[in-house]
Amino acid sequence: MPRYRNTVVGKITDQTRLKRPGDPKRSADPAVMEGLSGLQERGLKATTSYDRFVAQQPQCGFGLTGVCCRICIQGPCRLSSRSDVHQKGICGATEYTVVARNLVRSIAGGSANHSDHGRHIAVTLLEIAEGKAPDYKITDPEKLRRVATRLGIETEGKSEQELAREVALAALEDYSRASDEPSRFLTTTITEGRFKKFKHCNVLPSNIYRSISELMSQTVMGMDADPVNIIFGGIKAALADFAGEHIATDLADIIFGTPRPTVTESNLGVIDPEYVNIATHGHNPTLSEMVVEAARELEGEAKKAGAKGVKVVGICCTGNELLMRKGVALAANQASQEVAIMTGALDAIVVDVQCIQPSLRTLSECFNTRVITTSQIAKIPGSYHFDFQESKALEQAKEMVRLAIGAYRERGSREVSVPQHKQKTTAGFSLEALMSLFGAINPEKPVKVLTDAIENGEIKGVALFAGCNNLKQPQDHAHLTIIRELAKNDVFLVATGCSAGACAKAGLMTPAAVDAFAGEGLKKFIKRLEEAAKPEAGLPLVFHMGSCVDNSRVADLWTAMAEEMGVDVPRVPFVASAPEAMHEKAVAIGTWAVAMGIPVHVGVMPPVEGSGLVYGILTQIAHDVYGGHFIFERDPEVAARMLLDALEYRAWKLGIHRHAAKKYQTSIMASSW
Ligand code: NFS
Ligand code: SF4
């Protein structure tokens, strides 16, 4: 079997690495461009990330390529192959050790973030079961039973409370297990082939926290110097990240309900100056769900203050969580969080954890926005802080809403300027929602509707768009360019996180976008689904599957497809792309997706170029071992071509193997990708 070779892999195109300082094209989002220029017009001196990005140029070449080591305080050691004396750090660490260590430490960061979020939700479920969180309830008891059954928990004759307790404890055991038994949230959600592969490579995590701390231990000064071993440690922590994400998604569905298709609006234009506006920002739905409830209950107080009511809007993944479950409008994704404040019409921004820029507080000074932090481990000096507790959640959320009403009162005749851009958004496609859609055509085997469409060539495969904004690129531009290109080429598209935000803001989550951008095959496929399921609002071009932890939903989709097709994941025509990856969490997600067997495009160069060996492991060797690999490409048009190539290669191989299996009456080869 020839090894998978993409002719351009390893040679990224020669796009300029850094945006030219002063480049006026900062965002593909017209609302953001208007917001930024409005700032100057109003004579305000506030700076934004866009300005600070320019001020940071040129960024350090050692850091950019991953060869700066600051792991011990003899450093920093900056390695360079061009000089004899600089080839090694003071301790003798070579560039492959340094690059690998730096890379996996960012996986540890991402994994810690996601699994912390999962643990928080698991504790909330336990508190609900024990009657200690009276403001929360179990909204989806059916999912509770399904998750329990999947985990091997006996459901017969047990009350909801008992089951919730057992599921919560099973989740918490994944954080505390002393033995080497692998994580249950991982092993019960992957194919048998993946389980064997992970076992064989010794990357099955047991206790999520232990995988993270072991990785930190593995990479301190004077520990592991073997880049392959270091990367395997990174993969283990990344799979622990996956387990944490799955816990977050499953348990949030149980508590707040499994998303179903819903219609709302996205982009800054959803902020309405006639209302008290509260943005919820961050990632964890435990707090924001209560803010929505509190806003509803305090509608009267807002009216007394002269507003039409209280409007909650979302930013980043808290925004995605509320959009999926409550139809709350999405105001911004990561790189436009500041611009939301700059409208002058946000009375409060309630934040929980992750991706919250400290700059929000400084900016809020100019616009009298109340910045309210709520996590013990995510405070911003000068902000209002609530030590958020599930036991008095609604009461605290009401206090936050009252702070916003107070700020609205002070708004008076202050000038507000909301860019009038917004788009309709059809979202809420949990795996369950997608399956019920496919089930309208084939109720017995819903996922077969998707795999059949691939096998008969109607669509070329599935692509996940995930990840952040990164100001090394104009905001959203790469997301939208690659997505339009893949749509034209008949790829079924799903999105999460800030990529989903980019699509929503640009109107790609509407039926009109299907007509405008889908190729013939994709259009036929979506229309067929529409005719069978008759969803009220029609179907979008890009299916919003949720926040970043909800990439677990997407993994469940490729696992279901693999099982239906009778192959392991590396053979499923499925690719992923993070065109503007920024966060350590994105590194963790990309890594587990590759280990699961998915080709993963990253549109911003991560700091790995300093070691040819590490670069080769990520882009080539990973494919030999796991069947997935990274594609690093900054040019979105070239990246689209490479993603299509990867899909076509898989579809072609599947066809060839299926044909041979039929002819010789054997099963489809499973070992070689
Ligand atoms: Ni994901 Fe969601 Fe956005 Fe990136 Fe941040 S909000 S968790 S990390 S920036 S996609
Ligand atoms: Fe330098 Fe080694 Fe210390 Fe890194 S661990 S800073 S390479 S001496």
XYZ file of C-alpha atoms in Angstrom, residues 431-661:
231
model
C -25.858 14.462 16.802
C -29.352 13.487 17.946
C -30.860 16.304 15.841
C -28.828 15.292 12.785
C -29.866 11.665 13.204
C -33.508 12.574 13.467
C -33.080 14.556 10.268
C -31.480 11.606 8.463
C -34.051 9.362 10.118
C -36.785 11.030 8.094
C -35.341 9.137 5.104
C -34.066 6.002 6.811
C -35.503 5.586 10.312
C -33.703 2.262 10.942
C -30.221 3.406 9.998
C -30.183 7.193 9.888
C -26.438 7.596 9.412
C -26.649 5.395 6.310
C -28.321 8.309 4.561
C -25.045 10.196 4.888
C -22.691 7.317 4.126
C -24.802 6.220 1.143
C -24.643 9.728 -0.264
C -20.847 9.522 -0.045
C -20.631 6.026 -1.449
C -22.801 6.839 -4.432
C -20.815 10.007 -5.102
C -23.559 12.547 -4.419
C -21.351 14.222 -1.827
C -17.602 13.901 -1.418
C -17.503 13.477 2.335
C -17.824 15.499 5.499
C -15.689 18.380 6.742
C -15.600 19.794 10.231
C -14.717 23.461 10.609
C -13.514 24.234 14.085
C -11.337 26.538 16.038
C -10.690 30.091 16.703
C -9.854 33.445 15.228
C -6.187 34.296 15.008
C -5.159 37.827 14.146
C -2.262 36.537 12.061
C -5.061 36.334 9.495
C -7.875 38.748 8.720
C -10.681 37.609 11.020
C -13.002 34.913 9.561
C -11.553 35.212 6.052
C -9.895 31.784 5.943
C -12.925 30.060 7.482
C -15.290 31.499 4.914
C -13.005 31.011 1.912
C -12.348 27.325 2.544
C -15.954 26.614 3.463
C -17.333 28.180 0.269
C -14.835 26.227 -1.802
C -15.731 22.917 -0.153
C -19.455 23.637 -0.450
C -19.017 24.210 -4.164
C -17.291 20.843 -4.338
C -20.137 18.958 -2.640
C -18.742 18.460 0.846
C -21.230 18.159 3.725
C -20.203 20.824 6.247
C -20.412 20.912 10.020
C -18.947 23.596 12.273
C -18.234 24.269 15.928
C -16.721 27.003 18.097
C -15.642 30.263 16.571
C -15.681 28.768 13.088
C -19.407 28.202 13.548
C -19.571 31.800 14.748
C -17.889 32.988 11.569
C -20.372 31.025 9.433
C -23.369 32.248 11.411
C -22.310 35.897 11.135
C -21.723 35.544 7.402
C -25.136 34.037 6.719
C -23.853 30.546 5.828
C -26.262 28.934 8.289
C -29.298 29.718 6.166
C -31.199 27.895 3.416
C -30.343 30.808 1.106
C -26.658 29.906 1.438
C -27.425 26.415 0.120
C -28.768 27.958 -3.077
C -25.910 30.409 -3.291
C -22.909 28.205 -2.544
C -23.656 24.469 -2.643
C -22.543 22.386 -5.598
C -25.164 20.316 -7.398
C -24.614 17.146 -5.349
C -24.661 18.852 -1.980
C -27.711 20.874 -2.958
C -29.557 17.711 -4.002
C -28.600 16.003 -0.752
C -29.743 18.871 1.475
C -32.969 19.362 -0.500
C -33.720 15.651 -0.193
C -33.341 15.933 3.579
C -35.509 19.022 3.581
C -38.282 17.313 1.640
C -38.277 14.292 3.929
C -37.959 16.028 7.297
C -39.755 19.279 6.438
C -37.955 21.383 9.034
C -39.850 24.627 9.581
C -36.945 26.926 8.817
C -35.374 24.843 6.076
C -31.798 23.579 6.303
C -28.562 25.552 6.357
C -25.445 25.153 4.240
C -23.241 24.669 7.304
C -24.619 22.636 10.225
C -23.837 24.187 13.610
C -22.896 21.350 15.987
C -22.057 23.526 18.969
C -19.212 24.863 21.039
C -15.638 23.584 21.032
C -16.290 20.874 23.618
C -19.040 19.777 21.233
C -16.381 18.567 18.844
C -17.162 15.421 20.804
C -20.494 15.386 18.914
C -18.576 15.519 15.653
C -16.324 12.640 16.739
C -19.473 10.652 17.529
C -20.611 11.356 13.977
C -17.440 9.987 12.368
C -17.531 7.009 14.723
C -21.130 6.278 13.698
C -20.142 6.599 10.032
C -17.183 4.243 10.474
C -19.373 1.670 12.177
C -22.010 1.928 9.461
C -19.406 1.555 6.716
C -17.718 -1.372 8.435
C -14.320 0.339 8.513
C -12.256 2.212 11.066
C -12.260 6.023 11.205
C -9.104 6.539 9.076
C -11.044 5.244 6.099
C -14.059 7.480 6.457
C -14.080 10.416 4.026
C -14.010 12.964 6.817
C -11.612 15.892 7.245
C -11.277 18.714 9.741
C -9.956 22.229 9.498
C -9.034 24.924 11.998
C -8.296 27.732 9.547
C -7.530 30.291 12.276
C -6.426 28.154 15.222
C -5.202 30.210 18.164
C -5.821 28.578 21.526
C -4.031 25.726 23.310
C -7.415 23.997 23.348
C -7.317 23.929 19.563
C -3.945 22.145 19.700
C -5.441 19.503 22.002
C -8.482 19.008 19.760
C -6.421 18.858 16.580
C -4.191 16.236 18.161
C -6.979 13.896 19.238
C -8.671 14.305 15.871
C -5.433 13.213 14.145
C -5.077 10.277 16.557
C -8.649 9.262 15.741
C -7.623 9.094 12.094
C -8.714 12.444 10.659
C -6.654 14.677 8.346
C -6.601 18.023 10.152
C -5.799 21.262 8.385
C -4.396 24.143 10.426
C -4.303 27.505 8.684
C -1.883 29.235 11.024
C 1.611 27.877 11.396
C 2.044 26.460 14.905
C 5.533 26.773 16.438
C 6.915 23.480 15.076
C 9.004 24.473 12.089
C 12.154 24.584 14.212
C 12.400 20.813 14.044
C 12.166 18.966 10.752
C 11.711 15.770 12.699
C 8.714 17.000 14.694
C 7.249 18.575 11.550
C 7.595 15.227 9.797
C 5.967 13.336 12.659
C 2.939 15.620 12.563
C 2.484 15.720 8.807
C 3.637 12.223 7.737
C 4.488 9.708 10.452
C 1.211 10.418 12.264
C -0.547 9.170 9.159
C 1.423 5.928 9.124
C 0.630 5.229 12.760
C -2.871 6.653 13.272
C -4.246 7.239 9.787
C -4.688 10.972 10.423
C -2.160 13.766 9.999
C -1.776 17.516 10.137
C -1.902 19.677 7.032
C -0.264 23.047 7.672
C -1.204 25.591 5.034
C -1.777 29.292 5.382
C -3.262 29.961 1.954
C -6.988 29.171 2.235
C -7.394 28.382 -1.462
C -4.537 25.886 -1.430
C -5.831 24.467 1.854
C -9.267 23.866 0.313
C -7.627 21.924 -2.515
C -5.642 19.823 -0.041
C -8.732 19.013 2.022
C -10.582 17.978 -1.128
C -7.634 15.799 -2.146
C -7.678 14.063 1.225
C -11.422 13.399 0.897
C -11.153 12.158 -2.658
C -8.288 9.872 -1.751
C -10.382 8.251 0.966
C -13.475 7.943 -1.183
C -11.428 6.406 -3.970
C -9.772 3.893 -1.683
C -13.071 2.976 -0.127
C -14.497 2.262 -3.567
C -11.494 0.154 -4.598
C -11.504 -1.831 -1.385
C -15.241 -2.323 -1.365
C -15.020 -3.633 -4.894
C -12.201 -6.060 -3.998
C -13.969 -7.186 -0.844
